[in-house]
Amino acid sequence: MKNKLVARILYEIADLLELEGVPFKPRAYRRAAQAVESCSTPIEDFVAAGKLSELSGVGKAIADKIEEIVKTGKLAYHEELKKKLPIDLYSLTRVDGVGPKTAKLLYEALGVRNLDDLERAARAGKIREIKGLGKKTEEKILRGLAEARRTEARMPLGHAYPIADELRRRLRKTGLFTRLEVAGSLRRGMETIGDLDILGTAPDPNAAAAAFVGLPDVEEVIAHGPKKSSVRLSSGLQVDLRIVPEESFGAALQYFTGSKAHDIALRARAVARGWKLNEYGLFDEGGKVLARKTEAEIYARLGLSFIPPELREDQGEIAAAEAGNLPDLVELSDIRGDLHVHTDWSDGKAPLAVMVAEAKKRGLSYIAVTDHAKFSQMIPGLTPDEVRRQIEEIARLNG
């Protein structure tokens, strides 16, 4: 999937245009970037089918640019804009305390082009010397840099889920796999993931592995074999596929879901009983299989209730499972309301009445309308009079 690449370029165009003082266009590019970024279908499929206009916020002009990015990996218009401000604006503006205007100021004053330049300038105490920034901004940037470095090689959960779903869809379509499940930090619901782990079973592991490394979005094959193959996608995400025996799938899923600390604690529990636990199963001292087909079977054999993946961090969940008092996890059916809703009064897509009807359809009890107030020409918002009129409409709908 090239969704991340396309979204990144569109976001950067929006920032560059905003710095030039161009009205309206930055918002159009941001809306298109958001649509591409949140889309679970590969943007290449939209291009191939000639259906880019079906994406919300994507008109013909931006559709043509998206097609150019997909086909060439870059965009001439974007390259022209960058000549005026030759910096890594996308990365710089992901640092807390650095917006597009600050990034431009830092480049003009200190020649800061990327994260390394920014870090050097901050550690040398040069940022505080720039008029309008100061010591507090410099300290905030240093903290933001540390967080940016920590998450630089990690992907947000919401970005990784669509990629994982699309990979499984494509692999299932080959007809070479009998089972496919996501493991690792994505299955545990971590906020960010470093790489993506997929477990599968296949009658012909060699053919299945070959299909995996031959997927369209694979940019680099790191390893290729019938048991484990690793690739790097065009998004930069590393994906590891492990093909395991059907009879030990449950044991492998438990083992490769992690976390490492949880697995260590679980193995210690097995050792205390004179048993052995690994990705192939749970075995007694004589090597007899005690459990391996399902995760639930393994946990039960160890005297534990099933521990949901989201709790497997060695934070007391094993003791709770032993005592039978694991907490209930939040399910979609537990969600009672949405406290952040935009309508077409500002930058939303649907009228207030439609939003209310959709909320009711989803079983919600309430929504909070949080449209923008009028504070910038770049973002549509409500005037004081419009706020009063919206309140009246909300009252009518509530009545």
XYZ file of C-alpha atoms in Angstrom:
399
model
C 0.000 0.000 0.000
C 1.246 3.466 -0.916
C -1.396 5.233 1.170
C 1.148 6.453 3.714
C 3.473 7.862 1.039
C 0.618 9.644 -0.750
C -0.784 11.068 2.495
C 2.647 12.292 3.585
C 3.216 14.196 0.327
C -0.279 15.719 0.413
C 0.146 16.823 4.038
C 3.473 18.442 3.190
C 1.976 20.266 0.206
C -0.726 21.648 2.520
C 1.914 22.943 4.944
C 4.053 24.457 2.166
C 1.073 26.233 0.609
C -0.005 27.534 3.985
C 3.467 29.010 4.530
C 3.123 30.805 1.202
C -0.147 32.321 2.387
C -2.242 30.507 -0.221
C -5.894 30.433 0.924
C -8.262 27.427 0.782
C -5.922 25.000 -1.018
C -4.128 23.807 2.154
C -7.433 22.622 3.592
C -8.272 20.756 0.381
C -4.950 18.921 0.434
C -5.318 18.048 4.128
C -8.787 16.627 3.594
C -7.505 14.527 0.710
C -4.528 13.372 2.815
C -6.852 12.363 5.642
C -9.076 10.432 3.236
C -6.115 8.519 1.800
C -4.533 7.916 5.213
C -7.713 6.493 6.742
C -8.616 4.358 3.716
C -8.140 0.618 4.300
C -8.057 -0.122 0.552
C -4.706 0.359 -1.234
C -4.720 3.673 -3.088
C -3.252 1.786 -6.050
C -6.570 -0.044 -6.433
C -8.461 3.254 -6.746
C -5.978 4.447 -9.375
C -6.216 1.198 -11.350
C -10.022 1.343 -11.321
C -10.119 5.075 -12.135
C -12.190 5.705 -9.007
C -10.095 8.190 -7.013
C -12.985 10.653 -7.148
C -14.969 8.285 -4.908
C -12.670 9.217 -2.023
C -14.122 12.049 0.036
C -12.308 15.329 -0.581
C -10.466 14.130 -3.699
C -11.290 16.213 -6.787
C -9.850 15.835 -10.270
C -6.791 18.064 -9.715
C -5.683 16.208 -6.574
C -6.660 12.849 -8.123
C -4.222 13.522 -10.985
C -1.470 14.264 -8.468
C -2.223 11.103 -6.468
C -2.013 9.058 -9.661
C 1.406 10.568 -10.398
C 2.661 9.663 -6.906
C 1.381 6.096 -7.207
C 2.974 5.603 -10.624
C 6.320 7.356 -10.027
C 6.771 7.478 -6.242
C 6.997 11.277 -6.286
C 5.185 14.404 -7.460
C 6.698 17.151 -9.624
C 4.463 19.817 -8.050
C 5.646 18.776 -4.579
C 9.289 18.891 -5.684
C 8.816 22.424 -7.055
C 7.292 23.617 -3.784
C 10.148 22.073 -1.804
C 12.726 24.047 -3.792
C 11.440 27.189 -2.092
C 11.813 25.595 1.342
C 14.246 22.631 1.094
C 13.511 21.017 4.459
C 11.922 17.794 5.749
C 8.792 19.654 6.772
C 6.768 16.494 7.410
C 9.221 15.123 10.011
C 9.941 18.497 11.622
C 6.276 19.314 12.166
C 5.743 15.974 13.922
C 7.884 17.317 16.788
C 5.826 18.891 19.552
C 6.506 22.627 19.512
C 7.326 22.817 15.786
C 4.606 23.901 13.388
C 5.109 24.871 9.736
C 5.868 28.522 10.590
C 8.374 27.566 13.300
C 10.044 25.101 10.924
C 10.430 27.860 8.340
C 11.793 30.260 10.975
C 14.315 27.652 12.172
C 15.499 27.079 8.600
C 15.888 30.785 7.886
C 17.625 31.532 11.199
C 19.701 28.379 11.776
C 19.597 26.353 8.568
C 17.600 23.547 10.223
C 16.546 21.089 7.498
C 15.796 17.859 9.374
C 15.519 16.240 12.815
C 19.290 15.918 13.218
C 19.780 19.636 12.526
C 16.952 20.461 14.925
C 18.472 18.367 17.704
C 21.912 19.914 17.260
C 20.477 23.426 17.388
C 18.383 22.690 20.476
C 21.222 21.040 22.388
C 23.541 23.925 21.510
C 21.031 26.381 22.989
C 20.613 28.239 19.702
C 16.826 28.022 19.447
C 16.274 30.136 22.570
C 18.204 32.947 20.896
C 15.631 33.295 18.109
C 13.154 36.111 18.671
C 9.710 34.762 19.443
C 10.867 31.314 20.569
C 12.913 31.375 23.774
C 14.067 28.863 26.386
C 10.675 27.240 27.052
C 10.129 26.538 23.362
C 13.611 25.043 23.101
C 12.951 22.747 26.071
C 9.591 21.732 24.600
C 11.266 20.918 21.293
C 13.896 18.783 23.047
C 11.146 16.810 24.784
C 9.278 16.530 21.482
C 12.417 15.304 19.751
C 12.870 12.539 22.297
C 9.311 11.366 21.667
C 9.741 11.683 17.888
C 12.918 9.589 18.015
C 11.180 6.986 20.162
C 8.252 6.610 17.761
C 10.167 7.374 14.554
C 10.416 3.731 13.552
C 6.978 2.799 14.920
C 3.579 3.031 13.316
C 0.343 4.110 15.040
C -2.111 1.288 15.652
C -4.767 2.943 13.495
C -2.391 3.018 10.520
C -1.194 -0.555 11.000
C -4.637 -2.197 11.240
C -5.690 -1.427 7.630
C -2.321 -2.631 6.347
C -2.650 -5.897 8.267
C -6.224 -6.424 7.034
C -5.219 -5.795 3.432
C -2.243 -8.162 3.654
C -4.429 -10.945 5.041
C -7.035 -10.293 2.350
C -4.422 -10.603 -0.398
C -2.858 -13.716 1.132
C -6.247 -15.414 1.556
C -6.999 -14.612 -2.083
C -4.027 -16.769 -3.141
C -5.799 -19.870 -1.823
C -2.500 -21.130 -0.384
C -3.259 -20.564 3.301
C -5.651 -22.436 5.563
C -5.296 -20.018 8.508
C -3.990 -16.473 8.914
C -3.872 -14.463 12.135
C -2.125 -11.295 13.269
C 0.130 -11.688 16.318
C 2.615 -9.441 18.135
C 1.997 -5.925 19.388
C -0.816 -5.298 16.912
C -2.854 -8.160 18.354
C -2.147 -6.845 21.855
C -3.547 -3.471 20.813
C -0.417 -1.457 21.553
C -0.593 2.229 20.611
C 2.289 1.869 18.158
C 3.947 -1.117 16.522
C 7.522 -1.640 15.385
C 6.757 -4.424 12.923
C 3.861 -6.627 11.927
C 3.700 -10.331 12.817
C 1.451 -12.697 10.851
C 0.985 -16.384 11.592
C -0.291 -18.822 9.005
C -0.767 -22.474 8.177
C -0.393 -23.807 4.638
C -0.333 -27.225 2.902
C 2.617 -26.016 0.787
C 4.747 -23.647 2.916
C 7.180 -22.950 0.077
C 4.438 -21.783 -2.288
C 2.774 -19.770 0.483
C 6.033 -18.039 1.393
C 6.716 -17.246 -2.268
C 3.281 -15.638 -2.595
C 3.987 -13.518 0.494
C 7.345 -12.125 -0.665
C 5.827 -11.510 -4.108
C 3.033 -9.214 -2.885
C 2.771 -5.941 -4.890
C 3.645 -3.610 -1.998
C 6.863 -5.436 -1.026
C 9.814 -3.087 -1.431
C 12.520 -5.355 0.019
C 12.756 -9.073 0.832
C 14.707 -9.388 4.079
C 14.378 -13.170 4.492
C 12.602 -15.917 2.568
C 11.973 -19.455 3.737
C 9.201 -22.019 4.295
C 9.048 -21.316 8.052
C 9.736 -17.583 8.235
C 9.820 -14.806 5.660
C 10.340 -11.094 6.282
C 9.708 -8.153 3.971
C 9.705 -4.383 4.109
C 6.715 -2.639 2.560
C 6.781 0.659 0.692
C 5.342 2.243 3.856
C 8.574 1.261 5.654
C 6.805 -1.313 7.827
C 8.552 -4.678 8.287
C 6.249 -7.699 8.121
C 7.236 -11.143 9.390
C 5.265 -14.186 8.232
C 5.673 -17.435 10.148
C 4.158 -20.595 8.679
C 3.551 -23.107 11.452
C 2.110 -26.645 11.698
C -1.681 -26.732 12.008
C -1.558 -28.880 15.161
C 0.550 -26.317 17.067
C -1.098 -23.163 15.783
C -2.529 -22.230 19.196
C 0.850 -22.537 20.895
C 2.533 -20.477 18.176
C -0.160 -17.785 18.349
C 0.265 -17.512 22.111
C 4.060 -17.416 21.876
C 4.352 -14.863 19.066
C 1.621 -12.608 20.425
C 3.810 -11.876 23.459
C 4.583 -9.743 25.219
C 8.065 -11.070 25.949
C 7.594 -10.434 29.681
C 4.249 -12.270 29.676
C 5.736 -15.253 27.825
C 8.652 -15.466 30.280
C 6.254 -15.461 33.238
C 4.099 -18.120 31.574
C 7.111 -20.339 30.816
C 8.257 -19.991 34.438
C 4.854 -21.254 35.529
C 5.270 -24.280 33.259
C 8.832 -24.944 34.517
C 7.582 -24.852 38.117
C 5.404 -27.845 37.225
C 8.276 -29.651 35.529
C 6.888 -28.841 32.092
C 8.160 -27.046 28.997
C 6.329 -24.326 27.033
C 7.412 -22.999 23.633
C 5.949 -22.099 20.233
C 5.317 -25.791 19.515
C 3.212 -26.531 22.579
C 3.110 -27.357 26.282
C 4.961 -30.605 27.120
C 5.378 -32.662 30.285
C 8.751 -33.860 31.603
C 8.643 -36.883 29.257
C 7.921 -34.790 26.179
C 4.251 -35.706 25.972
C 2.023 -32.992 24.474
C -0.253 -31.484 27.112
C -1.743 -28.687 25.007
C -1.028 -26.890 21.735
C -4.085 -26.636 19.489
C -5.573 -23.514 21.083
C -4.436 -20.732 23.388
C -7.346 -21.394 25.743
C -6.216 -25.018 26.093
C -2.698 -23.911 27.081
C -3.900 -21.384 29.660
C -6.360 -23.899 31.127
C -3.664 -26.580 31.444
C -1.557 -24.068 33.377
C -4.441 -23.426 35.779
C -5.419 -20.071 34.304
C -8.509 -18.607 32.719
C -7.966 -17.329 29.164
C -6.027 -14.043 29.164
C -7.039 -11.633 26.372
C -4.079 -10.458 24.246
C -4.582 -6.837 25.345
C -3.677 -7.774 28.930
C -0.545 -9.828 28.228
C 2.083 -7.411 29.572
C 3.102 -9.160 32.842
C 1.294 -6.518 34.843
C -0.545 -8.841 37.243
C -2.727 -10.524 34.642
C -1.422 -14.045 35.437
C -2.273 -13.734 39.130
C -5.685 -12.333 38.191
C -6.285 -15.214 35.758
C -5.330 -17.712 38.468
C -7.787 -16.085 40.889
C -10.476 -15.890 38.221
C -10.895 -12.130 38.448
C -9.613 -10.777 35.147
C -11.323 -7.494 34.223
C -13.898 -7.292 31.453
C -12.510 -5.452 28.442
C -14.385 -2.608 26.780
C -16.389 -3.810 23.781
C -17.890 -1.746 20.964
C -21.319 -2.384 22.486
C -20.177 -0.597 25.655
C -19.659 2.728 23.868
C -22.539 5.023 24.841
C -21.619 8.241 23.071
C -19.173 10.239 20.946
C -17.729 13.397 22.471
C -16.090 14.828 19.326
C -18.350 15.339 16.333
C -18.001 17.863 13.467
C -20.882 18.686 11.111
C -21.176 20.617 7.854
C -21.556 23.748 9.969
C -17.730 23.753 9.905
C -15.437 21.184 8.274
C -17.610 18.073 8.669
C -19.292 16.316 5.774
C -22.861 15.712 7.029
C -25.674 17.899 8.412
C -26.419 17.778 12.126
C -29.686 15.854 11.654
C -27.874 13.170 9.635
C -25.214 12.845 12.353
C -27.914 12.408 15.000
C -29.699 9.767 12.917
C -26.449 7.857 12.362
C -25.623 8.012 16.079
C -29.029 6.524 16.924
C -28.502 3.840 14.268
C -25.256 2.869 16.012
C -26.995 2.613 19.385
C -25.393 5.727 20.883
C -27.186 7.670 23.597
C -25.535 11.025 22.955
C -23.068 12.968 20.831
C -21.229 16.208 21.577
C -21.091 18.677 18.683
C -17.636 20.268 18.601
C -17.575 22.293 15.393
C -14.809 24.856 14.864
C -15.324 28.469 15.803
C -14.340 31.108 13.268
C -10.667 31.886 13.927
C -8.858 31.305 10.635
C -9.499 31.748 6.924
C -7.914 28.337 6.398
C -10.548 26.433 8.412
C -14.294 27.141 8.116
C -15.901 27.851 11.465
C -18.936 29.269 13.176
C -19.484 32.944 13.935
C -21.113 33.819 17.291
C -24.476 34.192 15.522
C -24.071 30.777 13.856
C -23.203 29.206 17.214
C -26.501 30.527 18.615
C -28.405 29.176 15.599
C -26.728 25.792 15.933
C -27.646 25.640 19.621
C -31.265 26.289 18.617
C -31.122 23.457 16.070
C -29.633 21.105 18.681
C -32.449 22.044 21.064
C -35.040 21.238 18.383
C -33.441 17.851 17.694
C -33.272 17.067 21.408
C -36.912 18.027 21.791
